[in-house]
Amino acid sequence: MVPRGAVGGVLLAILATQLLSSKATTITGVGMIRYMEGAPAEVRHPPPLRRRPPPTRGRQQPPPGSGGAVLDTVTTPPQLQLVCPQITDNVTGYPMDDPYCDVPRVVLAQGEAAEQMRNENGLSSGDITDVTLDVSANGSFTVTSLKTVKLGSQKGGCKCIYSGTPADDRVVMYLLDFSSCQGYGMAAPAALTPEVAWRLLSQDGSSAPGSSFKAYQETCSYGRRLLNPDNVVVVGPVPVPCTGALAHFRPRADLVGISPAAANALRMNSTHTGWWDLSRSCTPAEMSAVERAAEAFAQQIVAKDPNTADGRKLQAILQWRERRRNIYVLPPGSSCAHSWPAIAESLCTSATCGVFVDSSTLLPNAAAPRPPHILMHEMLHVLGLTHAGRGLKEAGDPTDIMGTFGGAGRGLLCPNAPNMYRIGWAKHINEPGVAPFQMTATGAWGNLTAANFTTNNWIKGLVIPAQGTRDDNMIVVNVGAQSTQYGADTATGAQAYYFSYRIKNTTAGGYDSGLTTDFHKKVVVHAFNGIQSERVFGFKPSLLDWGPNFQSKSEAVFQNDDGTLRDVTADTWTSPFLAVTNGLGGGVRLVVQSTSDTQAVVDICRITENGKELSCDDGIDNDCDGLQDNEDPDCQ
């Protein structure tokens, strides 16, 4: 890094070099991928345009390329970023950027384009890739080649799926100080004291249930994801230089003559790279600058005080190289804080996993959503969970912290059934009589396919426990699949449906204590075709309906034991119908028979004839209207 006192001269040299250049270029190198996803926000306004004070003697000059409209380089998450690979310093044992890195720190794609590029290439945060960028003279660039060199920067990948042993995370929360950006209207330090930050992270919950991230995570995961206070530290305030630049490890002859616009887009020319301006921009260059300053500051604390308990604790956490969580708390008014409430590395496999948070969302008196919700949402992104949708709303599911969680108040809102399954925190129901929380019981009994409906279309009296009472708490039905075996025949267009039961917990800090009353004592229906894998992309859970009193009505009757009929339309949900081919497909009908404070009892039917019973002598209720063969008016 260029010494701070020399920054002004360096940036003038960069500017002079650019004024003499005009060509486009091709950049090829090895970099690390970061797929960034953020928390939902109703409105995030960009900061007002700030005039720079006139330069004075000795004042740092801004790097070229960071001017122009405020936040003109900030994008709406998700972002697919290219940054420098991480290595481990052989002397200190600390992770660091590869000093021989020769790629720019840029956003390769954003929004739907980022998601598509991630899915098509099977990329996780921390993957090492060989990338080629064609950069035009006007500053636009195209990714012409992206080849994975190494899956994950750390052995074992993300280790995001529970496999039988609780994970104990390491967390460093950095409280950032941008006071070097004088005159731009942002609060200098993050508006969060170390004491409040510590309570927010690791308070045990006994004095203020549900008020800490530790309590939130351990409750929703049934203790499968831990946060030991011995593995948590708060560092700050951390002074971060407002502007700066890095020198290449050797001059880049291939960049001599690069156009100013191209250099600005890449933050790179023949002599320097990664220049940043925290007062105006929020690109991977700024994020990387924050990370370097924070890590260096923490390492200096250890160097000054290596033999005390606090010094040894901090050193041990800093040397932990398996997906350490770094939370960077941004000062209010900073460019990044104006862009999103928070953003994090999704499905992180690198030594450090960055989470950037606007400090105004973490204050004790912050408006809804409350502080722990933001942290829980972002930390679940780190574990690989995507947003939980509803219809066309990307994060519109109010039954999941990965969806819309503004109504959760001071309670806890745990993930929905598909997301709980995705990271191994919950599974399908076991056979009746199996005790809860049994690792040897796989839950396969409640994972239903076409093979479960060969002799009778109805399976009646299935019990779905309330999600917070035990870990086997969902039924999954996919009548388009032949079986649950890997590689089993599956009909084109087949859809898996997840049925779970949610209860609003009245105990402060209890599981689902933040669930809104709309979903209290409701069987909830989700669609999700993903599997329990860290390397299968492109699937997101979507909330479809909830009942009794489902939003979408399905006309149905039910035959009582005495032979009489009753209308169960309000208690019935029916899926779209998939044409039956080679014995696979059809539809799914769910009838809620009863609900209580601990469980729901449901009947599930596979529809093989849509809308009308055509087979009137097979002894099967083919249209799942509760009447079979000659009992059905369709056959009379």
XYZ file of C-alpha atoms in Angstrom:
636
model
C 0.000 0.000 0.000
C 1.208 3.513 -0.771
C 2.018 5.496 2.408
C -0.748 7.911 3.272
C 1.435 10.995 2.997
C 2.366 10.094 -0.545
C -1.184 9.488 -1.750
C -1.649 12.962 -3.213
C 1.453 12.691 -5.382
C 0.588 9.193 -6.484
C -2.874 10.205 -7.575
C -1.511 13.150 -9.541
C 0.836 10.726 -11.293
C -2.117 8.477 -12.100
C -3.987 11.408 -13.564
C -1.009 12.477 -15.659
C -0.622 8.966 -17.032
C -4.283 8.810 -17.978
C -4.250 12.157 -19.778
C -1.618 10.750 -22.146
C -3.541 7.570 -22.899
C -6.437 6.614 -25.113
C -6.501 2.916 -25.935
C -8.712 0.000 -24.969
C -7.232 -3.166 -23.506
C -7.697 -6.812 -22.540
C -7.163 -7.889 -18.927
C -6.378 -11.506 -18.087
C -5.589 -12.852 -14.653
C -6.549 -15.018 -11.699
C -9.013 -13.573 -9.210
C -11.498 -14.549 -6.521
C -15.274 -14.439 -6.923
C -17.623 -12.822 -4.450
C -21.356 -13.170 -4.901
C -22.938 -10.446 -2.789
C -26.574 -10.402 -1.645
C -28.253 -7.783 0.493
C -31.114 -7.326 2.901
C -34.424 -6.068 1.483
C -35.250 -2.404 1.996
C -38.328 -0.450 0.991
C -36.354 2.637 -0.046
C -32.641 3.350 -0.086
C -32.031 6.830 -1.409
C -28.607 7.813 -2.772
C -26.827 10.522 -0.777
C -27.147 14.133 -1.899
C -24.417 15.485 -4.128
C -21.620 16.890 -1.991
C -19.338 19.615 -3.187
C -15.674 19.085 -2.534
C -14.056 21.859 -0.526
C -11.317 23.602 -2.485
C -7.988 21.798 -2.139
C -5.599 23.093 0.488
C -1.894 22.532 0.956
C -1.234 19.082 2.320
C -4.779 17.868 1.758
C -5.195 14.444 0.160
C -6.408 14.648 -3.395
C -9.123 12.268 -4.626
C -8.108 9.484 -6.956
C -9.180 9.888 -10.552
C -12.177 7.882 -11.570
C -14.047 8.345 -8.308
C -15.679 11.605 -9.346
C -18.902 12.134 -11.222
C -22.361 11.529 -9.884
C -22.556 10.238 -6.340
C -22.943 6.447 -6.210
C -22.790 6.116 -9.977
C -20.917 2.815 -9.532
C -23.197 1.417 -6.827
C -25.441 -1.388 -7.973
C -28.450 -3.083 -6.506
C -27.604 -6.516 -5.100
C -26.942 -9.178 -6.083
C -23.470 -8.410 -7.370
C -20.932 -10.796 -8.836
C -17.614 -9.242 -7.849
C -14.047 -9.975 -8.868
C -11.420 -9.327 -6.186
C -7.924 -10.510 -5.356
C -7.454 -14.060 -4.036
C -6.688 -14.510 -0.358
C -3.537 -16.195 0.860
C -2.081 -16.812 4.314
C 0.955 -14.875 5.472
C 3.526 -17.538 6.347
C 5.036 -15.396 9.115
C 1.964 -14.059 10.940
C -0.606 -16.689 10.009
C -3.048 -13.947 9.016
C -5.083 -14.080 5.781
C -4.271 -11.337 3.276
C -4.776 -10.339 -0.354
C -2.338 -11.980 -2.751
C 0.337 -9.271 -3.290
C 0.899 -10.573 -6.836
C -2.743 -10.125 -7.763
C -3.095 -8.684 -11.269
C -6.876 -8.416 -11.677
C -8.998 -5.330 -11.061
C -11.486 -5.163 -8.194
C -14.722 -4.752 -10.124
C -18.346 -5.801 -10.395
C -18.548 -8.355 -13.219
C -22.347 -8.368 -13.315
C -25.269 -7.147 -11.260
C -28.922 -7.967 -10.722
C -30.354 -10.748 -12.873
C -27.170 -10.815 -14.982
C -25.117 -11.567 -11.848
C -27.465 -14.351 -10.817
C -27.381 -15.856 -14.300
C -23.581 -15.724 -14.502
C -23.277 -17.290 -11.040
C -25.723 -20.083 -11.875
C -24.313 -20.878 -15.319
C -20.759 -21.092 -14.009
C -21.616 -22.716 -10.655
C -19.776 -20.059 -8.649
C -19.507 -19.595 -4.895
C -17.903 -16.738 -3.009
C -14.252 -17.681 -2.635
C -13.930 -19.627 -5.886
C -10.687 -18.905 -7.753
C -11.189 -18.147 -11.448
C -9.176 -17.340 -14.531
C -10.887 -14.321 -16.067
C -10.523 -12.307 -19.254
C -12.066 -8.858 -19.639
C -12.277 -6.929 -22.902
C -12.261 -3.281 -21.898
C -13.419 -0.584 -24.317
C -11.921 2.879 -24.462
C -15.197 4.282 -23.087
C -14.784 2.237 -19.880
C -17.331 -0.494 -20.552
C -16.063 -4.048 -20.332
C -17.218 -7.552 -21.206
C -16.381 -10.829 -19.502
C -15.134 -12.929 -22.428
C -13.811 -15.852 -20.393
C -14.487 -17.089 -16.870
C -13.004 -20.456 -15.928
C -12.930 -21.903 -12.438
C -9.423 -22.820 -11.311
C -10.284 -23.938 -7.784
C -13.602 -24.577 -6.083
C -13.476 -22.623 -2.860
C -10.514 -20.982 -1.210
C -10.780 -23.253 1.836
C -10.862 -27.040 2.071
C -14.333 -28.397 2.617
C -16.074 -25.555 0.805
C -18.634 -23.537 2.705
C -19.453 -26.165 5.342
C -22.849 -24.517 5.453
C -24.978 -27.657 5.775
C -25.316 -29.233 9.203
C -23.760 -32.694 9.175
C -24.065 -33.843 12.781
C -21.640 -31.579 14.659
C -22.649 -28.046 15.653
C -20.578 -25.333 13.952
C -18.984 -22.678 16.163
C -18.419 -19.510 14.159
C -15.661 -16.922 14.634
C -16.824 -13.327 14.315
C -15.052 -9.971 14.271
C -17.225 -6.860 14.226
C -15.336 -3.776 13.030
C -16.748 -0.367 13.961
C -15.493 1.886 11.174
C -14.430 5.531 11.414
C -14.513 7.587 8.193
C -13.522 10.879 9.807
C -10.774 11.230 7.189
C -13.603 12.078 4.753
C -14.012 15.573 6.161
C -16.691 17.895 4.847
C -19.027 15.343 3.314
C -21.819 15.156 5.871
C -21.270 11.603 7.095
C -20.919 10.765 10.753
C -17.260 9.993 11.428
C -17.447 6.776 13.472
C -20.083 4.106 13.219
C -22.883 5.162 15.551
C -22.542 2.050 17.665
C -20.493 1.716 20.826
C -18.373 -1.402 21.406
C -20.515 -2.274 24.429
C -23.767 -2.147 22.461
C -22.154 -4.048 19.579
C -21.003 -6.793 21.938
C -24.491 -7.211 23.411
C -26.008 -7.273 19.942
C -23.681 -10.053 18.865
C -23.236 -12.370 21.794
C -25.595 -11.609 24.673
C -26.882 -14.939 25.980
C -30.513 -13.835 25.798
C -31.371 -14.316 29.482
C -31.680 -10.610 30.213
C -33.206 -9.562 26.891
C -34.526 -12.623 25.024
C -34.077 -12.488 21.276
C -32.023 -9.300 21.334
C -28.738 -10.819 20.135
C -27.592 -12.559 16.990
C -26.259 -15.426 19.116
C -29.699 -16.142 20.604
C -31.375 -15.756 17.211
C -29.091 -18.185 15.401
C -28.936 -20.798 18.128
C -32.713 -20.801 18.598
C -33.624 -21.067 14.908
C -30.964 -23.735 14.272
C -31.950 -25.843 17.321
C -28.382 -25.315 18.562
C -26.770 -26.493 15.322
C -25.022 -23.168 14.697
C -23.282 -21.693 17.745
C -21.627 -18.432 18.688
C -19.314 -18.877 21.653
C -18.431 -15.490 23.233
C -14.811 -16.667 23.371
C -14.850 -16.598 19.565
C -16.347 -13.120 19.184
C -14.591 -9.770 19.337
C -15.542 -6.149 18.635
C -12.791 -3.888 17.259
C -12.983 -0.148 16.866
C -13.371 2.613 16.107
C -11.217 1.683 13.082
C -9.848 4.687 11.157
C -10.096 4.129 7.403
C -8.334 6.430 4.894
C -10.945 8.208 2.798
C -8.914 7.921 -0.423
C -5.889 5.998 -1.533
C -4.323 3.679 -4.078
C -2.182 0.554 -4.243
C 1.011 0.195 -6.251
C 1.364 -2.745 -8.628
C 3.990 -5.264 -7.487
C 5.628 -4.483 -10.823
C 4.751 -1.943 -13.548
C 2.076 -3.095 -15.965
C 3.473 -2.473 -19.435
C 0.279 -3.880 -20.935
C -1.668 -0.985 -19.419
C 0.508 1.825 -20.716
C -1.732 4.014 -22.841
C -5.022 2.718 -21.408
C -7.818 5.250 -21.850
C -8.876 7.349 -18.842
C -12.384 5.904 -18.944
C -11.061 2.320 -18.978
C -8.651 3.054 -16.123
C -11.478 4.612 -14.118
C -13.727 1.609 -14.675
C -11.014 -0.833 -13.622
C -9.438 1.379 -10.957
C -6.184 0.327 -12.550
C -3.449 1.736 -14.806
C 0.183 0.853 -15.516
C 1.486 1.876 -12.090
C -1.381 1.683 -9.579
C -4.513 -0.301 -8.846
C -7.521 -0.443 -6.556
C -7.812 3.284 -5.888
C -10.768 4.222 -3.716
C -12.843 7.139 -2.472
C -15.148 6.359 0.447
C -16.889 9.721 0.189
C -18.281 9.087 -3.272
C -18.266 5.437 -4.281
C -19.044 1.951 -3.063
C -17.355 -0.494 -5.406
C -15.274 -3.607 -4.660
C -12.279 -1.252 -4.509
C -13.815 0.654 -1.584
C -14.901 -2.556 0.126
C -11.412 -4.008 -0.229
C -9.898 -0.816 1.217
C -12.175 -1.118 4.240
C -11.212 -4.756 4.721
C -7.465 -4.076 4.521
C -7.644 -1.153 6.957
C -9.753 -3.109 9.452
C -7.544 -6.190 9.398
C -4.362 -4.092 9.706
C -5.824 -2.188 12.667
C -6.731 -5.410 14.494
C -3.304 -6.889 13.798
C -1.680 -3.771 15.276
C -3.695 -4.276 18.473
C -2.295 -7.791 18.766
C 1.249 -6.594 18.054
C 1.027 -4.024 20.862
C -0.483 -6.394 23.402
C 0.247 -10.009 22.383
C 0.500 -11.641 25.804
C -2.707 -10.562 27.511
C -5.875 -12.651 27.418
C -7.542 -10.155 25.074
C -4.511 -10.076 22.796
C -4.305 -13.853 22.576
C -8.035 -14.117 21.947
C -7.946 -11.575 19.120
C -4.885 -13.199 17.570
C -6.504 -16.642 17.621
C -9.610 -15.311 15.902
C -7.603 -13.380 13.301
C -5.572 -16.498 12.504
C -8.719 -18.597 12.096
C -8.803 -19.256 8.367
C -12.013 -21.232 7.930
C -14.694 -18.765 6.916
C -14.280 -16.217 9.695
C -17.211 -13.757 9.677
C -16.097 -10.129 9.416
C -18.873 -7.611 10.047
C -17.988 -4.100 8.855
C -20.253 -1.506 10.498
C -20.453 1.555 8.247
C -20.846 5.125 9.496
C -24.258 6.682 8.829
C -24.248 8.823 5.702
C -21.424 6.956 3.979
C -21.895 6.032 0.346
C -22.232 2.310 1.005
C -24.676 2.877 3.867
C -26.872 4.876 1.481
C -26.898 2.033 -1.022
C -28.334 -0.810 1.046
C -28.996 -1.623 4.720
C -26.565 -4.544 4.476
C -24.830 -6.822 1.986
C -22.858 -10.044 2.456
C -20.817 -12.680 0.655
C -23.236 -15.457 -0.222
C -22.165 -19.089 0.177
C -18.745 -18.033 1.419
C -15.789 -20.416 1.078
C -12.895 -18.003 1.678
C -10.809 -17.355 4.785
C -12.867 -14.299 5.677
C -16.524 -13.724 4.832
C -17.476 -10.073 4.611
C -20.752 -8.579 5.844
C -21.215 -4.821 5.389
C -23.932 -3.181 7.517
C -25.253 0.375 7.841
C -24.792 1.152 11.538
C -28.124 3.000 11.707
C -29.878 -0.382 11.311
C -28.068 -1.797 14.351
C -28.809 0.865 16.956
C -30.958 -0.227 19.927
C -33.666 2.284 18.942
C -33.512 1.494 15.228
C -36.820 1.409 13.400
C -38.173 -1.879 12.108
C -36.661 -4.204 11.109
C -34.937 -4.568 14.468
C -31.136 -4.964 14.636
C -30.832 -8.753 15.102
C -32.968 -9.370 12.008
C -30.478 -7.642 9.710
C -27.562 -9.661 11.094
C -29.478 -12.936 10.936
C -30.520 -12.262 7.339
C -26.983 -11.493 6.196
C -25.362 -14.346 8.110
C -27.776 -16.752 6.414
C -26.659 -15.335 3.062
C -23.130 -16.318 4.122
C -24.464 -19.856 4.644
C -25.818 -19.829 1.098
C -29.503 -19.088 1.582
C -31.142 -16.956 -1.078
C -34.097 -14.628 -0.637
C -37.455 -16.228 0.121
C -39.946 -15.012 -2.439
C -43.664 -14.705 -2.878
C -45.031 -14.312 -6.372
C -43.012 -11.711 -8.227
C -41.495 -10.296 -5.016
C -37.859 -11.365 -4.689
C -37.944 -11.285 -0.879
C -41.686 -11.222 -0.299
C -42.163 -14.185 2.048
C -43.265 -12.903 5.496
C -42.753 -16.372 7.035
C -38.967 -16.278 6.593
C -36.164 -14.029 7.820
C -34.828 -14.318 4.250
C -38.010 -12.671 3.014
C -40.005 -9.743 4.382
C -39.228 -9.449 8.085
C -40.364 -5.914 8.913
C -43.327 -7.218 10.899
C -41.272 -9.423 13.208
C -40.800 -6.655 15.783
C -38.689 -7.822 18.718
C -39.437 -11.496 18.097
C -37.554 -14.135 16.119
C -38.586 -15.083 12.584
C -36.940 -18.349 11.607
C -36.451 -19.575 8.028
C -39.226 -21.316 6.116
C -39.290 -25.092 5.636
C -37.338 -25.233 2.329
C -34.572 -23.013 3.678
C -34.403 -24.929 6.963
C -34.001 -28.134 4.951
C -31.495 -26.559 2.564
C -28.922 -25.932 5.342
C -29.718 -29.059 7.353
C -31.477 -27.412 10.276
C -34.691 -29.379 9.697
C -35.947 -32.395 7.743
C -39.076 -34.234 6.654
C -41.239 -35.901 9.285
C -40.216 -39.280 10.642
C -42.530 -42.209 11.245
C -44.918 -41.755 14.190
C -43.272 -42.625 17.476
C -39.756 -41.489 16.568
C -38.367 -39.085 19.171
C -37.404 -35.571 18.001
C -33.876 -34.486 17.177
C -32.590 -37.928 16.197
C -29.659 -37.655 13.785
C -30.043 -41.298 12.702
C -33.653 -40.703 11.653
C -33.453 -39.205 8.163
C -37.022 -38.010 7.765
C -37.405 -39.956 4.522
C -40.849 -41.112 5.673
C -42.279 -37.646 4.980
C -40.625 -37.215 1.566
C -43.347 -38.344 -0.851
C -43.186 -39.031 -4.582
C -45.354 -40.778 -7.182
C -44.261 -44.134 -5.745
C -46.161 -43.390 -2.522
C -49.496 -43.156 -4.351
C -49.543 -46.354 -6.440
C -52.426 -48.200 -4.727
C -54.360 -45.295 -3.234
C -54.369 -41.650 -4.172
C -54.987 -40.552 -0.573
C -52.605 -40.609 2.386
C -54.641 -39.566 5.417
C -53.928 -38.502 8.981
C -50.404 -37.147 8.483
C -49.212 -35.112 11.473
C -47.090 -32.005 10.867
C -45.486 -30.761 14.121
C -45.205 -27.037 14.711
C -41.891 -25.975 13.239
C -40.423 -24.814 16.530
C -41.165 -28.015 18.450
C -38.922 -30.546 16.671
C -36.580 -30.742 13.707
C -38.581 -33.272 11.647
C -41.371 -30.866 10.830
C -42.288 -30.827 7.139
C -43.861 -32.949 4.422
C -42.508 -32.725 0.884
C -44.523 -33.990 -2.095
C -43.297 -34.283 -5.685
C -45.641 -36.458 -7.759
C -43.538 -35.720 -10.849
C -40.665 -37.800 -9.439
C -40.594 -41.592 -9.460
C -38.756 -41.828 -6.146
C -36.409 -39.945 -3.832
C -33.354 -41.767 -5.190
C -30.694 -39.664 -6.875
C -31.152 -39.810 -10.649
C -34.725 -41.159 -10.449
C -36.985 -40.460 -13.421
C -38.605 -37.039 -13.148
C -41.244 -35.510 -15.383
C -40.440 -32.269 -17.171
C -41.959 -29.437 -15.164
C -42.202 -31.452 -11.947
C -42.511 -29.354 -8.773
C -41.812 -30.219 -5.139
C -44.231 -28.759 -2.571
C -43.270 -28.211 1.078
C -45.973 -28.314 3.769
C -45.086 -27.000 7.231
C -46.988 -25.779 10.286
C -46.191 -22.485 11.988
C -47.152 -21.221 15.442
C -46.533 -17.711 16.778
C -44.622 -18.278 19.995
C -45.814 -16.049 22.843
C -42.584 -16.524 24.812
C -40.178 -13.607 24.377
C -37.216 -14.718 22.294
C -38.874 -18.018 21.426
C -38.826 -19.798 18.084
C -41.109 -17.882 15.668
C -41.990 -15.284 18.301
C -41.725 -12.785 15.430
C -44.196 -14.594 13.164
C -47.131 -12.350 12.309
C -50.627 -13.400 13.378
C -51.615 -13.967 9.731
C -49.613 -17.196 9.817
C -50.368 -18.314 13.366
C -51.697 -21.900 13.423
C -51.409 -22.154 9.647
C -50.227 -24.906 7.340
C -47.865 -23.098 4.990
C -47.238 -24.172 1.392
C -43.963 -23.481 -0.436
C -42.553 -24.495 -3.802
C -38.869 -25.407 -3.946
C -36.963 -27.662 -6.331
C -33.522 -27.219 -4.786
C -31.627 -29.903 -2.939
C -29.361 -30.049 0.097
C -26.212 -29.085 -1.775
C -23.781 -26.167 -1.793
C -23.141 -26.532 -5.521
C -26.641 -26.586 -6.988
C -27.776 -23.100 -7.975
C -30.828 -21.398 -9.419
C -33.543 -22.558 -6.998
C -35.350 -20.277 -4.556
C -38.230 -21.059 -2.198
C -41.535 -19.366 -2.975
C -44.498 -18.957 -0.638
C -47.682 -20.166 -2.354
C -50.463 -20.238 0.243
C -51.448 -20.878 3.845
C -54.507 -22.304 5.589
C -56.998 -23.321 6.915
C -58.901 -20.718 4.945
C -56.469 -20.845 2.030
C -56.203 -17.789 -0.165
C -56.838 -19.864 -3.291
C -60.020 -21.916 -3.002
C -60.358 -25.509 -4.200
C -63.846 -27.011 -4.302
C -63.753 -30.280 -2.412
C -65.867 -32.496 -0.194
C -64.859 -35.111 2.331
C -66.635 -38.321 3.293
C -67.075 -38.714 7.037
C -66.887 -42.081 8.789
C -70.691 -42.330 8.812
C -70.824 -41.826 5.046
C -72.057 -38.241 5.147
C -70.292 -35.542 3.184
C -68.955 -32.184 4.257
C -67.560 -29.253 2.314
C -63.836 -28.750 2.977
C -63.244 -26.076 0.338
C -61.822 -23.533 2.816
C -59.451 -26.133 4.247
C -58.176 -27.381 0.888
C -55.256 -26.357 -1.282
C -54.673 -27.711 -4.777
C -51.558 -27.437 -6.903
C -51.456 -26.816 -10.648
C -51.905 -29.991 -12.692
C -49.002 -31.498 -14.627
C -50.046 -33.842 -17.412
C -49.388 -37.452 -16.432
C -46.711 -39.054 -18.622
C -45.267 -42.514 -18.039
C -46.941 -42.633 -14.660
C -45.388 -39.365 -13.443
C -47.091 -36.025 -12.873
C -50.577 -34.994 -11.863
C -51.484 -32.618 -9.064
C -51.421 -32.434 -5.274
C -54.393 -31.752 -3.016
C -53.918 -30.928 0.664
C -56.809 -30.993 3.142
C -56.244 -29.620 6.664
C -58.241 -31.757 9.079
C -57.304 -30.068 12.346
C -54.872 -27.652 13.964
C -53.733 -27.216 17.557
C -51.034 -25.406 19.508
C -48.520 -28.135 18.655
C -49.477 -29.773 15.354
C -51.674 -29.952 12.276
C -53.286 -33.081 10.869
C -53.593 -33.217 7.085
C -54.659 -35.506 4.267
C -52.766 -35.477 0.967
C -54.027 -36.761 -2.365
C -52.387 -37.200 -5.768
C -54.662 -35.992 -8.574
C -54.278 -38.173 -11.665
C -57.366 -36.999 -13.560
C -57.800 -33.258 -13.657
C -61.192 -31.773 -12.833
C -63.303 -34.818 -13.610
C -63.300 -38.485 -12.655
C -62.910 -40.506 -15.859
C -61.882 -43.906 -14.458
C -65.013 -45.075 -12.696
C -64.175 -48.671 -11.806
C -60.611 -48.623 -10.456
C -61.420 -48.040 -6.785
C -59.440 -44.782 -6.760
C -60.516 -41.188 -6.231
C -58.648 -39.985 -9.315
C -59.724 -36.334 -9.143
C -59.284 -36.123 -5.347
C -62.701 -34.611 -4.694
C -63.325 -37.029 -1.821
C -65.525 -39.363 -3.875
C -64.432 -42.408 -5.830
C -65.938 -44.228 -8.785
C -69.755 -44.395 -8.640
C -69.893 -42.201 -5.522
C -68.628 -39.353 -7.677
C -71.309 -37.495 -9.683
C -68.815 -37.519 -12.580
C -69.392 -41.270 -12.879
C -73.186 -41.216 -12.576
